[in-house]
CSV table of C-alpha atoms and ligand atoms in Angstrom, one decimal:
chain,number,residue,atom,x,y,z
D,102,UNK,CA,9.3,-21.0,20.8
D,103,UNK,CA,9.5,-19.3,17.3
D,104,UNK,CA,10.4,-21.9,14.1
D,105,UNK,CA,14.1,-21.9,13.9
D,106,UNK,CA,16.3,-22.1,10.6
D,107,UNK,CA,17.6,-25.2,11.6
D,108,UNK,CA,14.3,-27.1,12.2
D,109,UNK,CA,12.8,-26.1,8.3
D,110,UNK,CA,16.3,-27.4,7.0
D,111,UNK,CA,16.3,-30.6,9.2
D,112,UNK,CA,12.7,-31.2,7.4
D,113,UNK,CA,13.7,-31.1,3.9
D,114,UNK,CA,16.6,-32.9,5.2
D,115,UNK,CA,14.0,-35.5,6.8
D,116,UNK,CA,12.5,-35.6,2.7
D,117,UNK,CA,14.9,-35.1,0.5
D,118,UNK,CA,17.3,-36.6,2.0
D,119,UNK,CA,20.4,-33.7,1.4
D,120,UNK,CA,20.0,-30.2,3.0
D,121,UNK,CA,18.2,-27.5,1.1
D,122,UNK,CA,19.9,-25.4,-1.1
D,123,UNK,CA,18.6,-22.3,0.7
D,124,UNK,CA,15.9,-21.6,3.5
D,125,UNK,CA,13.7,-18.5,3.2
D,126,UNK,CA,11.8,-16.3,5.2
D,127,UNK,CA,8.9,-14.0,5.7
D,128,UNK,CA,7.4,-12.9,8.8
D,129,UNK,CA,3.4,-12.2,9.3
D,130,UNK,CA,2.8,-7.8,11.8
D,131,UNK,CA,0.4,-6.5,13.7
D,132,UNK,CA,-0.4,-3.1,13.0
D,133,UNK,CA,0.5,-0.2,15.8
D,134,UNK,CA,-1.8,1.8,13.9
D,135,UNK,CA,-2.9,3.4,10.9
D,136,UNK,CA,-5.9,0.6,10.2
D,137,UNK,CA,-8.2,0.5,6.6
D,138,UNK,CA,-5.9,2.7,5.3
D,139,UNK,CA,-3.7,1.8,4.0
D,140,UNK,CA,-5.5,0.7,0.1
D,141,UNK,CA,-6.9,4.8,0.8
D,142,UNK,CA,-3.3,5.5,-0.2
D,143,UNK,CA,-2.7,6.8,3.8
D,144,UNK,CA,-0.7,5.7,6.4
D,145,UNK,CA,0.1,2.3,8.3
D,146,UNK,CA,2.0,1.6,11.1
D,147,UNK,CA,2.8,-1.8,11.0
D,148,UNK,CA,5.7,-4.2,12.9
D,149,UNK,CA,6.9,-7.6,11.1
D,150,UNK,CA,7.0,-10.5,13.9
D,151,UNK,CA,8.9,-13.6,15.3
D,152,UNK,CA,6.6,-15.5,14.0
D,153,UNK,CA,6.6,-15.9,10.3
D,154,UNK,CA,6.2,-18.4,6.9
D,155,UNK,CA,8.8,-20.6,6.1
D,156,UNK,CA,10.3,-22.6,2.5
D,157,UNK,CA,13.2,-25.0,2.3
D,158,UNK,CA,13.8,-25.8,-1.0
D,159,UNK,CA,16.2,-27.0,-4.2
D,160,UNK,CA,16.0,-26.1,-7.5
D,161,UNK,CA,13.7,-27.8,-9.6
D,162,UNK,CA,14.8,-27.6,-14.0
D,163,UNK,CA,11.4,-29.0,-15.2
D,164,UNK,CA,9.4,-25.9,-14.9
D,165,UNK,CA,6.9,-26.9,-12.0
D,166,UNK,CA,6.6,-26.3,-7.9
D,167,UNK,CA,6.0,-29.6,-5.8
D,168,UNK,CA,6.0,-28.4,-1.8
D,169,UNK,CA,4.8,-30.5,1.2
D,170,UNK,CA,2.9,-28.6,4.2
D,171,UNK,CA,4.7,-29.6,7.0
D,172,UNK,CA,1.7,-28.3,9.0
D,173,UNK,CA,-1.2,-30.0,6.7
D,174,UNK,CA,1.1,-32.4,6.4
D,175,UNK,CA,0.0,-32.2,2.8
D,176,UNK,CA,2.0,-32.5,-0.6
D,177,UNK,CA,0.8,-30.5,-3.2
D,178,UNK,CA,2.5,-29.5,-7.2
D,179,UNK,CA,1.9,-28.1,-9.8
D,180,UNK,CA,3.5,-26.4,-13.0
D,181,UNK,CA,4.8,-23.2,-13.9
D,182,UNK,CA,2.7,-23.0,-17.7
D,183,UNK,CA,-0.9,-23.2,-17.7
D,184,UNK,CA,-2.1,-22.3,-14.0
D,185,UNK,CA,-5.7,-22.2,-13.2
D,186,UNK,CA,-7.1,-21.0,-9.8
D,187,UNK,CA,-8.1,-24.7,-9.1
D,188,UNK,CA,-9.4,-23.1,-5.5
D,189,UNK,CA,-7.3,-25.9,-3.4
D,190,UNK,CA,-6.3,-24.5,-0.4
D,191,UNK,CA,-2.7,-23.1,1.0
D,192,UNK,CA,-1.5,-23.9,-2.1
D,193,UNK,CA,-3.8,-21.0,-4.3
D,194,UNK,CA,-1.3,-18.9,-2.3
D,195,UNK,CA,2.0,-19.9,-4.1
D,196,UNK,CA,0.4,-20.6,-7.8
D,197,UNK,CA,-1.4,-17.0,-7.4
D,198,UNK,CA,2.4,-15.4,-6.3
D,199,UNK,CA,4.1,-17.3,-9.3
D,200,UNK,CA,1.4,-15.9,-11.5
D,201,UNK,CA,1.4,-12.7,-10.5
D,202,UNK,CA,4.7,-12.3,-10.5
D,203,UNK,CA,5.1,-14.2,-14.8
D,204,UNK,CA,2.5,-11.4,-15.2
D,205,UNK,CA,5.2,-8.8,-14.5
D,206,UNK,CA,7.4,-10.4,-17.5
D,207,UNK,CA,9.6,-12.7,-14.4
D,208,UNK,CA,10.8,-15.8,-15.5
D,209,UNK,CA,10.8,-18.4,-12.9
D,210,UNK,CA,12.2,-21.6,-12.6
D,211,UNK,CA,10.8,-24.1,-10.7
D,212,UNK,CA,11.7,-25.6,-6.8
D,213,UNK,CA,10.3,-28.2,-4.7
D,214,UNK,CA,10.0,-28.1,-1.2
D,215,UNK,CA,8.9,-28.0,2.2
D,216,UNK,CA,6.6,-25.2,3.9
D,217,UNK,CA,6.0,-24.2,8.3
D,218,UNK,CA,5.2,-21.5,9.5
D,219,UNK,CA,3.3,-20.5,13.3
D,220,UNK,CA,1.9,-17.3,12.0
D,221,UNK,CA,-1.7,-18.7,12.7
D,222,UNK,CA,-4.3,-18.7,10.6
D,223,UNK,CA,-6.9,-16.1,10.1
D,224,UNK,CA,-6.2,-14.6,13.0
D,225,UNK,CA,-5.3,-11.5,11.4
D,226,UNK,CA,-1.3,-11.2,11.5
D,227,UNK,CA,-1.0,-11.5,8.1
D,228,UNK,CA,-0.4,-15.3,7.4
D,229,UNK,CA,-1.7,-15.6,4.1
D,230,UNK,CA,0.7,-12.0,3.0
D,231,UNK,CA,3.7,-13.8,4.5
D,232,UNK,CA,3.2,-16.8,2.5
D,233,UNK,CA,2.9,-15.0,-0.7
D,234,UNK,CA,6.5,-13.1,0.3
D,235,UNK,CA,7.6,-16.6,1.5
D,236,UNK,CA,6.9,-17.2,-1.9
D,237,UNK,CA,8.0,-14.5,-3.9
D,238,UNK,CA,11.8,-14.5,-2.0
D,239,UNK,CA,12.1,-18.9,-3.4
D,240,UNK,CA,11.3,-17.4,-6.9
D,241,UNK,CA,13.7,-14.9,-6.3
D,242,UNK,CA,16.0,-17.1,-5.0
D,243,UNK,CA,15.6,-20.0,-7.5
D,244,UNK,CA,15.2,-17.8,-10.7
D,245,UNK,CA,17.8,-15.6,-10.0
D,246,UNK,CA,15.7,-12.0,-9.6
D,247,UNK,CA,16.6,-9.0,-7.9
D,248,UNK,CA,14.9,-8.2,-4.3
D,249,UNK,CA,13.2,-4.7,-4.4
D,250,UNK,CA,10.9,-5.9,-1.5
D,251,UNK,CA,8.2,-2.3,-2.5
D,252,UNK,CA,7.5,-4.5,-5.8
D,253,UNK,CA,7.7,-7.7,-4.0
D,254,UNK,CA,5.2,-6.4,-2.2
D,255,UNK,CA,3.0,-4.7,-5.3
D,256,UNK,CA,3.2,-8.2,-6.8
D,257,UNK,CA,1.8,-10.7,-3.6
D,258,UNK,CA,-0.6,-7.3,-3.2
D,259,UNK,CA,-1.2,-8.4,-7.0
D,260,UNK,CA,-1.4,-11.8,-6.1
D,261,UNK,CA,-4.6,-11.3,-3.1
D,262,UNK,CA,-6.9,-8.8,-4.9
D,263,UNK,CA,-6.8,-10.9,-7.9
D,264,UNK,CA,-6.0,-14.8,-7.3
D,265,UNK,CA,-7.7,-14.7,-4.2
D,266,UNK,CA,-10.2,-12.2,-4.3
D,267,UNK,CA,-9.4,-10.3,-1.4
D,268,UNK,CA,-9.1,-6.5,-2.3
D,269,UNK,CA,-6.7,-5.2,-0.2
D,270,UNK,CA,-4.5,-2.8,0.4
D,271,UNK,CA,-0.3,-3.0,0.3
D,272,UNK,CA,0.5,-3.1,4.0
D,273,UNK,CA,1.0,-6.5,5.3
D,274,UNK,CA,2.9,-7.5,2.0
D,275,UNK,CA,5.2,-4.3,2.3
D,276,UNK,CA,5.5,-4.9,5.8
D,277,UNK,CA,6.9,-9.0,5.5
D,278,UNK,CA,8.7,-7.3,3.0
D,279,UNK,CA,10.7,-4.4,4.2
D,280,UNK,CA,10.5,-5.0,8.2
D,281,UNK,CA,13.6,-3.8,10.1
D,282,UNK,CA,14.3,-5.6,13.4
D,283,UNK,CA,13.4,-3.5,16.8
D,284,UNK,CA,11.7,-0.3,14.6
D,285,UNK,CA,8.3,0.0,13.8
D,286,UNK,CA,7.9,0.9,9.6
D,287,UNK,CA,5.7,4.0,8.8
D,288,UNK,CA,4.8,3.3,5.4
D,289,UNK,CA,3.1,5.9,2.8
D,290,UNK,CA,0.4,3.3,1.2
D,291,UNK,CA,0.7,6.6,-2.6
D,292,UNK,CA,4.7,6.4,-2.7
D,293,UNK,CA,5.1,3.4,-0.8
D,294,UNK,CA,7.9,5.4,0.9
D,295,UNK,CA,9.0,3.2,4.7
D,296,UNK,CA,10.5,5.2,7.3
D,297,UNK,CA,11.7,3.3,10.4
D,298,UNK,CA,10.6,4.3,13.5
D,299,UNK,CA,12.4,2.7,17.3
D,300,UNK,CA,10.2,1.8,20.0
D,301,UNK,CA,10.0,3.6,23.1
D,302,UNK,CA,12.7,1.9,25.7
D,303,UNK,CA,10.7,0.6,27.9
D,304,UNK,CA,8.3,-0.7,25.9
D,305,UNK,CA,6.1,-4.4,24.5
D,306,UNK,CA,4.5,-4.5,21.4
D,307,UNK,CA,1.9,-7.7,23.1
D,308,UNK,CA,-0.7,-9.8,20.9
D,309,UNK,CA,-4.1,-10.2,21.7
D,310,UNK,CA,-5.8,-13.2,20.5
D,311,UNK,CA,-9.2,-13.0,20.5
D,312,UNK,CA,-9.2,-17.1,19.7
D,313,UNK,CA,-12.1,-16.2,17.0
D,314,UNK,CA,-12.1,-16.3,13.0
D,315,UNK,CA,-13.9,-14.7,10.4
D,316,UNK,CA,-12.2,-15.0,6.7
D,317,UNK,CA,-11.3,-12.3,4.5
D,318,UNK,CA,-12.9,-13.2,1.5
D,319,UNK,CA,-16.7,-13.5,3.0
D,320,UNK,CA,-16.2,-11.6,5.3
D,321,UNK,CA,-18.0,-7.7,5.0
D,322,UNK,CA,-13.8,-7.1,4.5
D,323,UNK,CA,-13.9,-5.9,0.6
D,324,UNK,CA,-16.9,-3.5,1.0
D,325,UNK,CA,-15.4,-1.4,3.1
D,326,UNK,CA,-12.9,-0.2,0.0
D,327,UNK,CA,-15.8,0.0,-2.3
D,328,UNK,CA,-17.3,2.3,0.5
D,329,UNK,CA,-14.3,4.5,1.0
D,330,UNK,CA,-14.0,4.7,-3.4
D,331,UNK,CA,-17.8,5.9,-3.2
D,332,UNK,CA,-16.7,8.6,-0.3
D,333,UNK,CA,-13.9,10.0,-2.8
D,334,UNK,CA,-15.5,10.0,-5.7
D,335,UNK,CA,-17.6,12.6,-3.7
D,336,UNK,CA,-14.7,14.5,-3.1
D,337,UNK,CA,-13.8,14.4,-6.6
D,338,UNK,CA,-10.0,12.9,-5.1
D,339,UNK,CA,-7.9,10.1,-5.8
D,340,UNK,CA,-8.3,9.2,-2.3
D,341,UNK,CA,-9.6,9.0,0.9
D,342,UNK,CA,-5.9,10.5,2.1
D,343,UNK,CA,-6.4,13.2,-0.4
D,344,UNK,CA,-9.7,14.8,2.3
D,345,UNK,CA,-8.6,17.0,5.3
D,346,UNK,CA,-10.9,17.4,8.0
D,347,UNK,CA,-12.1,20.4,7.6
D,348,UNK,CA,-13.3,19.7,4.1
D,349,UNK,CA,-14.6,16.7,4.8
D,350,UNK,CA,-17.1,18.2,8.2
D,351,UNK,CA,-18.4,21.3,5.2
D,352,UNK,CA,-19.8,18.2,3.4
D,353,UNK,CA,-20.3,14.8,5.4
D,354,UNK,CA,-24.3,16.2,5.8
D,355,UNK,CA,-24.6,15.5,1.6
D,356,UNK,CA,-23.3,12.3,2.9
D,357,UNK,CA,-25.3,9.1,3.3
D,358,UNK,CA,-25.0,8.1,7.2
D,359,UNK,CA,-22.8,4.7,6.7
D,360,UNK,CA,-20.3,6.3,3.9
D,361,UNK,CA,-19.4,9.3,6.3
D,362,UNK,CA,-18.8,7.2,9.0
D,363,UNK,CA,-16.7,5.0,7.1
D,364,UNK,CA,-15.0,8.3,6.0
D,365,UNK,CA,-14.2,9.6,8.5
D,366,UNK,CA,-12.7,7.0,10.2
D,367,UNK,CA,-9.9,7.1,7.4
D,368,UNK,CA,-9.5,10.2,7.9
D,369,UNK,CA,-8.9,10.8,11.4
D,370,UNK,CA,-7.1,7.2,10.9
D,371,UNK,CA,-4.7,8.7,9.0
D,372,UNK,CA,-4.2,11.7,11.3
D,373,UNK,CA,-3.7,9.6,14.6
D,374,UNK,CA,-0.7,7.8,13.1
D,375,UNK,CA,1.3,10.4,11.6
D,376,UNK,CA,0.5,11.7,15.3
D,377,UNK,CA,1.8,8.2,16.6
D,378,UNK,CA,5.0,8.3,15.5
D,379,UNK,CA,5.8,11.5,16.4
D,380,UNK,CA,4.7,10.4,19.9
D,381,UNK,CA,7.1,7.6,19.1
D,382,UNK,CA,10.0,9.1,17.8
D,383,UNK,CA,9.5,11.9,21.3
D,384,UNK,CA,9.4,8.9,23.3
D,385,UNK,CA,5.7,10.4,24.7
D,386,UNK,CA,4.7,6.9,25.5
D,387,UNK,CA,1.5,7.8,27.1
D,388,UNK,CA,0.1,10.0,24.2
D,389,UNK,CA,0.7,7.2,21.7
D,390,UNK,CA,-1.6,4.6,23.9
D,391,UNK,CA,-4.1,7.0,23.8
D,392,UNK,CA,-3.7,7.5,19.9
D,393,UNK,CA,-4.7,3.7,20.2
D,394,UNK,CA,-6.5,3.6,22.4
D,395,UNK,CA,-8.6,6.3,19.9
D,396,UNK,CA,-8.6,4.4,16.7
D,397,UNK,CA,-10.2,1.5,18.6
D,398,UNK,CA,-13.3,3.7,18.9
D,399,UNK,CA,-12.9,5.1,15.5
D,400,UNK,CA,-13.3,1.1,14.0
D,401,UNK,CA,-15.9,0.0,16.0
D,402,UNK,CA,-17.9,2.7,15.7
D,403,UNK,CA,-17.0,4.6,12.5
D,404,UNK,CA,-15.7,2.0,10.2
D,405,UNK,CA,-18.1,-1.1,11.8
D,406,UNK,CA,-15.2,-3.9,11.4
D,407,UNK,CA,-15.1,-4.7,15.4
D,408,UNK,CA,-16.8,-8.1,17.6
D,409,UNK,CA,-17.4,-8.3,20.5
D,410,UNK,CA,-14.4,-10.8,21.3
D,411,UNK,CA,-12.3,-8.6,20.4
D,412,UNK,CA,-14.4,-5.2,22.1
D,413,UNK,CA,-14.1,-7.3,25.2
D,414,UNK,CA,-10.5,-8.2,24.8
D,415,UNK,CA,-9.6,-4.1,24.1
D,416,UNK,CA,-11.3,-3.5,27.3
D,417,UNK,CA,-9.8,-6.3,29.1
D,418,UNK,CA,-5.9,-5.3,28.2
D,419,UNK,CA,-7.0,-1.3,29.1
D,420,UNK,CA,-8.3,-2.2,32.1
D,421,UNK,CA,-4.4,-3.0,33.7
D,422,UNK,CA,-2.1,-0.7,34.8
D,423,UNK,CA,1.0,-1.6,32.6
D,424,UNK,CA,-0.8,-0.6,29.4
D,425,UNK,CA,-0.4,2.6,27.8
D,426,UNK,CA,-3.0,1.8,25.0
D,427,UNK,CA,-4.4,-1.0,22.8
D,428,UNK,CA,-7.2,-1.7,19.9
D,429,UNK,CA,-7.6,-4.2,17.3
D,430,UNK,CA,-5.8,-5.0,14.7
D,431,UNK,CA,-5.7,-5.9,11.2
D,432,UNK,CA,-8.3,-6.5,9.1
D,433,UNK,CA,-11.1,-7.0,12.1
D,434,UNK,CA,-14.1,-9.1,12.7
D,435,UNK,CA,-12.1,-11.4,15.0
D,436,UNK,CA,-8.2,-12.0,15.5
D,437,UNK,CA,-6.6,-10.0,17.5
D,438,UNK,CA,-5.9,-7.3,19.3
D,439,UNK,CA,-2.5,-5.3,20.1
D,440,UNK,CA,-1.0,-3.4,23.2
D,441,UNK,CA,1.7,-1.3,23.7
D,442,UNK,CA,2.2,-2.1,27.4
D,443,UNK,CA,5.2,-1.2,30.2
D,444,UNK,CA,7.7,-4.3,29.5
D,445,UNK,CA,8.7,-4.8,32.7
D,446,UNK,CA,4.8,-5.5,33.8
D,447,UNK,CA,4.7,-7.6,30.5
D,448,UNK,CA,4.2,-11.2,32.9
D,449,UNK,CA,1.4,-9.9,34.9
D,450,UNK,CA,0.2,-8.0,31.7
D,451,UNK,CA,-0.8,-11.3,29.5
D,452,UNK,CA,-1.8,-12.8,32.3
D,453,UNK,CA,-4.5,-10.7,34.5
D,454,UNK,CA,-5.6,-9.8,30.9
D,455,UNK,CA,-6.0,-13.1,29.2
D,456,UNK,CA,-7.8,-14.1,32.2
D,457,UNK,CA,-9.9,-11.4,32.2
D,458,UNK,CA,-10.7,-11.7,29.1
D,459,UNK,CA,-11.0,-16.0,29.6
D,460,UNK,CA,-13.5,-15.4,32.1
D,461,UNK,CA,-15.4,-12.2,30.0
D,462,UNK,CA,-16.5,-14.4,27.3
D,463,UNK,CA,-15.4,-18.1,27.6
D,464,UNK,CA,-13.1,-18.2,24.9
D,465,UNK,CA,-9.2,-18.8,25.6
D,466,UNK,CA,-6.6,-16.6,24.0
D,467,UNK,CA,-3.4,-16.3,23.5
D,468,UNK,CA,-1.5,-13.1,25.0
D,469,UNK,CA,2.1,-13.0,23.9
D,470,UNK,CA,4.7,-10.1,23.7
D,471,UNK,CA,6.2,-10.7,20.1
D,472,UNK,CA,9.7,-8.8,19.0
D,473,UNK,CA,9.8,-6.6,15.8
D,474,UNK,CA,11.8,-8.2,13.3
D,475,UNK,CA,13.5,-7.6,9.9
D,476,UNK,CA,11.2,-8.8,6.5
D,477,UNK,CA,11.0,-11.3,4.5
D,478,UNK,CA,14.9,-13.1,3.6
D,479,UNK,CA,16.7,-16.0,3.0
D,480,UNK,CA,18.6,-17.0,5.6
D,481,UNK,CA,21.5,-18.9,7.3
D,482,UNK,CA,20.7,-22.6,8.5
D,483,UNK,CA,23.6,-22.9,11.2
W,88,GLA,C1,-6.0,-6.5,6.0
W,88,GLA,C2,-6.1,-6.1,4.7
W,88,GLA,C3,-4.3,-5.1,4.8
W,88,GLA,C4,-5.4,-3.9,5.3
W,88,GLA,C5,-5.8,-4.5,6.6
W,88,GLA,C6,-6.3,-3.0,7.4
W,88,GLA,O1,-5.1,-7.2,7.3
W,88,GLA,O2,-4.7,-7.2,4.3
W,88,GLA,O3,-4.6,-4.7,3.2
W,88,GLA,O4,-6.8,-3.0,4.4
W,88,GLA,O5,-6.4,-5.5,6.8
W,88,GLA,O6,-6.2,-2.2,7.9
């Protein structure tokens, strides 16, 4: 069962013997298509999911932030002045966000409270971005700041890039801040314009967690943006978003083969993402599924960010009759896949795909239908 606002409020009340002043929710995400395109100024199509990071808080007037993590059963504290990176685990994401907001000239107030979540860590469902956006929403609430989802997402991304050290794009923070219930969000990662795209009737989105993990900082993630930059430089454009398939093909042989394959993925993935939006709007679920399958092949063969476990999971999903399409989702190297399926057969799909994957790999997966939810908010407690 997903966490409910009153669960978080209750945890707060246990520690502080009074109700919280506010409860904050910031969701994780799953990306339907448009992978590794965001830092190329391209297009992505994620949805915010019904798994989130939650904070219940009350303001403090001494410019300190004190947080108890229910999941880690750990309390941490920091001052808003003179922060330094102590590589102290989960609290660094809150410090990183405070640093980024203050760097942007925002005047922050302190607060104290509890933190909990049900976004699995390191699974490719953006637990880090959800934590940054939850922190930003908390600071905005106690400091009376305007909540502009795109601007806050940018500051969350900056926290991740500069404090945490992962050169991620804007997708995860923006979908956590700006998601819309029952819709995927087409994001133009250059203009940050978004368009909500409804799911075709009778479909369900399934998250398939391989139960394998790979840390983002130490993985080859940071290598990919540099390879893409090199390709964009070669084509003398600001980002790979600006290279069409024909122009690429005319000159691909002049690039080294790795750079060429990285660029080919990004260029074709942008095109697939825009076509996926058209297919979704027309209710063409089979066409949408084919694009998802092709995206996986491209990530596996050209971008080389999949893994044996992800490939096994995607193949198990694709083998089921109810599956329109499946692919790895998020950064890759482990974590989750996503499938679009016929909602009527969801139970059978979940059971059989999990069993098939487990038999194939020996790993015990977590497979579940997810719902598209709204982005970060201050939630009413009933
Ligand atoms: C991670 C990053 C995102 C994006 C995806 C890959 O989730 O945080 O910015 O690059 O990988 O699409």
